[in-house]
Amino acid sequence: MIADELIGNGIRLFQLLFVPLFGLIFLISLFFFLFAFKNPYKRRKAYLFSIGGSVGMLLALYLPVIIIYYIGSKKLPENQDATIRDVVDITLPWGEVVYEIVKVLFEPMIYVGFFIGAGVWLLAAKNPARKRIGMGMVFGAPLIWTFLQISPDIYYFFVPK
């Protein structure tokens, strides 16, 4: 019993450490794509980071659970009456609190990114790479802001109230 609890806490710690790490690596790869221009070495680094970050995040999420499920001594019951709604109801209050915190933190960053992108775009002169970066920031900021606003609606589309 204690061993199962220790293994569960170990898996939880492993996932808490490595899922954000690989997610950050994937986000860094997106910035590498922006700044790679025509340099094949930087572009290759961006490809490797994007593939490594996404595959690493998926492995950190699911590989320990799959290993414990097939090797572990305690199996989960296969036919339960619990629905996805029952599982989601447990975490619902915390999800809304975390969403509000993320919204308060990231909205000013999106606005600042928009204005920095406009400045980069207008001051790029004859450098097409800098113009692309500025245009990407100017056009990407409203898209990110829109996604931030409608993300609860997307969530409630898949898990209705």
PDB file of N, CA and C in Angstrom, residues 4 7 11 14 18 31-32 45 50 54 59-60 65 67 71 73 76 93-94 126 134-135 137 144 153 159:
ATOM      1  N   ASP A   4       2.644   1.638  -3.404  1.00  0.00           N
ATOM      2  CA  ASP A   4       1.791   2.199  -4.444  1.00  0.00           C
ATOM      3  C   ASP A   4       1.648   3.707  -4.289  1.00  0.00           C
ATOM      4  N   ILE A   7       4.940   5.285  -5.400  1.00  0.00           N
ATOM      5  CA  ILE A   7       5.036   5.270  -6.864  1.00  0.00           C
ATOM      6  C   ILE A   7       4.122   6.330  -7.467  1.00  0.00           C
ATOM      7  N   ILE A  11       5.350   9.448  -9.731  1.00  0.00           N
ATOM      8  CA  ILE A  11       4.826   9.747 -11.075  1.00  0.00           C
ATOM      9  C   ILE A  11       4.307  11.176 -11.126  1.00  0.00           C
ATOM     10  N   PHE A  14       7.271  13.474 -11.261  1.00  0.00           N
ATOM     11  CA  PHE A  14       7.864  13.373 -12.591  1.00  0.00           C
ATOM     12  C   PHE A  14       7.063  14.189 -13.600  1.00  0.00           C
ATOM     13  N   PHE A  18       8.441  17.469 -15.659  1.00  0.00           N
ATOM     14  CA  PHE A  18       8.812  17.320 -17.053  1.00  0.00           C
ATOM     15  C   PHE A  18       7.768  17.790 -18.058  1.00  0.00           C
ATOM     16  N   PHE A  31       9.730  30.162 -31.140  1.00  0.00           N
ATOM     17  CA  PHE A  31      10.542  31.360 -31.285  1.00  0.00           C
ATOM     18  C   PHE A  31      11.749  31.105 -32.180  1.00  0.00           C
ATOM     19  N   PHE A  32      12.322  29.907 -32.105  1.00  0.00           N
ATOM     20  CA  PHE A  32      13.414  29.572 -33.010  1.00  0.00           C
ATOM     21  C   PHE A  32      12.954  29.610 -34.462  1.00  0.00           C
ATOM     22  N   LYS A  45      17.561  23.232 -35.703  1.00  0.00           N
ATOM     23  CA  LYS A  45      17.422  23.281 -34.256  1.00  0.00           C
ATOM     24  C   LYS A  45      15.956  23.500 -33.873  1.00  0.00           C
ATOM     25  N   SER A  50      11.009  21.360 -31.631  1.00  0.00           N
ATOM     26  CA  SER A  50       9.553  21.197 -31.707  1.00  0.00           C
ATOM     27  C   SER A  50       9.162  19.723 -31.607  1.00  0.00           C
ATOM     28  N   SER A  54       7.374  18.252 -28.120  1.00  0.00           N
ATOM     29  CA  SER A  54       6.021  17.681 -28.169  1.00  0.00           C
ATOM     30  C   SER A  54       6.024  16.195 -27.822  1.00  0.00           C
ATOM     31  N   LEU A  59       5.213  11.830 -23.831  1.00  0.00           N
ATOM     32  CA  LEU A  59       5.788  10.701 -23.096  1.00  0.00           C
ATOM     33  C   LEU A  59       5.766  10.943 -21.587  1.00  0.00           C
ATOM     34  N   ALA A  60       6.058  12.170 -21.170  1.00  0.00           N
ATOM     35  CA  ALA A  60       6.030  12.468 -19.734  1.00  0.00           C
ATOM     36  C   ALA A  60       4.616  12.365 -19.182  1.00  0.00           C
ATOM     37  N   VAL A  65       1.923   6.325 -16.762  1.00  0.00           N
ATOM     38  CA  VAL A  65       0.600   5.765 -16.506  1.00  0.00           C
ATOM     39  C   VAL A  65       0.419   4.433 -17.234  1.00  0.00           C
ATOM     40  N   ILE A  67       2.832   2.372 -18.196  1.00  0.00           N
ATOM     41  CA  ILE A  67       3.703   1.369 -17.585  1.00  0.00           C
ATOM     42  C   ILE A  67       3.091   0.846 -16.292  1.00  0.00           C
ATOM     43  N   ILE A  71       2.110  -3.013 -15.800  1.00  0.00           N
ATOM     44  CA  ILE A  71       3.025  -3.733 -14.932  1.00  0.00           C
ATOM     45  C   ILE A  71       2.529  -3.759 -13.489  1.00  0.00           C
ATOM     46  N   SER A  73       0.465  -3.923  -9.913  1.00  0.00           N
ATOM     47  CA  SER A  73      -0.308  -5.028  -9.350  1.00  0.00           C
ATOM     48  C   SER A  73      -1.781  -4.666  -9.202  1.00  0.00           C
ATOM     49  N   LEU A  76      -7.100  -0.869 -12.508  1.00  0.00           N
ATOM     50  CA  LEU A  76      -8.301  -0.052 -12.399  1.00  0.00           C
ATOM     51  C   LEU A  76      -9.502  -0.846 -12.886  1.00  0.00           C
ATOM     52  N   PRO A  93     -13.904  24.295  -9.769  1.00  0.00           N
ATOM     53  CA  PRO A  93     -13.596  25.593  -9.152  1.00  0.00           C
ATOM     54  C   PRO A  93     -12.144  26.012  -9.350  1.00  0.00           C
ATOM     55  N   TRP A  94     -11.213  25.064  -9.259  1.00  0.00           N
ATOM     56  CA  TRP A  94      -9.802  25.417  -9.428  1.00  0.00           C
ATOM     57  C   TRP A  94      -9.482  25.816 -10.853  1.00  0.00           C
ATOM     58  N   LYS A 126      14.453  48.139 -44.463  1.00  0.00           N
ATOM     59  CA  LYS A 126      14.494  47.231 -45.607  1.00  0.00           C
ATOM     60  C   LYS A 126      14.882  45.811 -45.212  1.00  0.00           C
ATOM     61  N   GLY A 134       7.679  41.457 -36.978  1.00  0.00           N
ATOM     62  CA  GLY A 134       6.754  42.488 -36.517  1.00  0.00           C
ATOM     63  C   GLY A 134       5.334  42.226 -36.961  1.00  0.00           C
ATOM     64  N   MET A 135       5.165  41.820 -38.222  1.00  0.00           N
ATOM     65  CA  MET A 135       3.819  41.502 -38.713  1.00  0.00           C
ATOM     66  C   MET A 135       3.237  40.318 -37.956  1.00  0.00           C
ATOM     67  N   MET A 137       3.853  39.432 -34.891  1.00  0.00           N
ATOM     68  CA  MET A 137       3.451  39.871 -33.552  1.00  0.00           C
ATOM     69  C   MET A 137       2.186  40.721 -33.604  1.00  0.00           C
ATOM     70  N   ILE A 144      -4.229  35.570 -30.346  1.00  0.00           N
ATOM     71  CA  ILE A 144      -3.982  34.984 -29.029  1.00  0.00           C
ATOM     72  C   ILE A 144      -4.975  35.535 -28.014  1.00  0.00           C
ATOM     73  N   ASP A 153     -15.285  28.886 -23.432  1.00  0.00           N
ATOM     74  CA  ASP A 153     -16.382  28.404 -24.277  1.00  0.00           C
ATOM     75  C   ASP A 153     -15.994  27.117 -24.994  1.00  0.00           C
ATOM     76  N   VAL A 159     -17.198  19.817 -22.548  1.00  0.00           N
ATOM     77  CA  VAL A 159     -17.720  19.354 -21.264  1.00  0.00           C
ATOM     78  C   VAL A 159     -18.878  20.277 -20.896  1.00  0.00           C
TER      79      VAL A 159
END
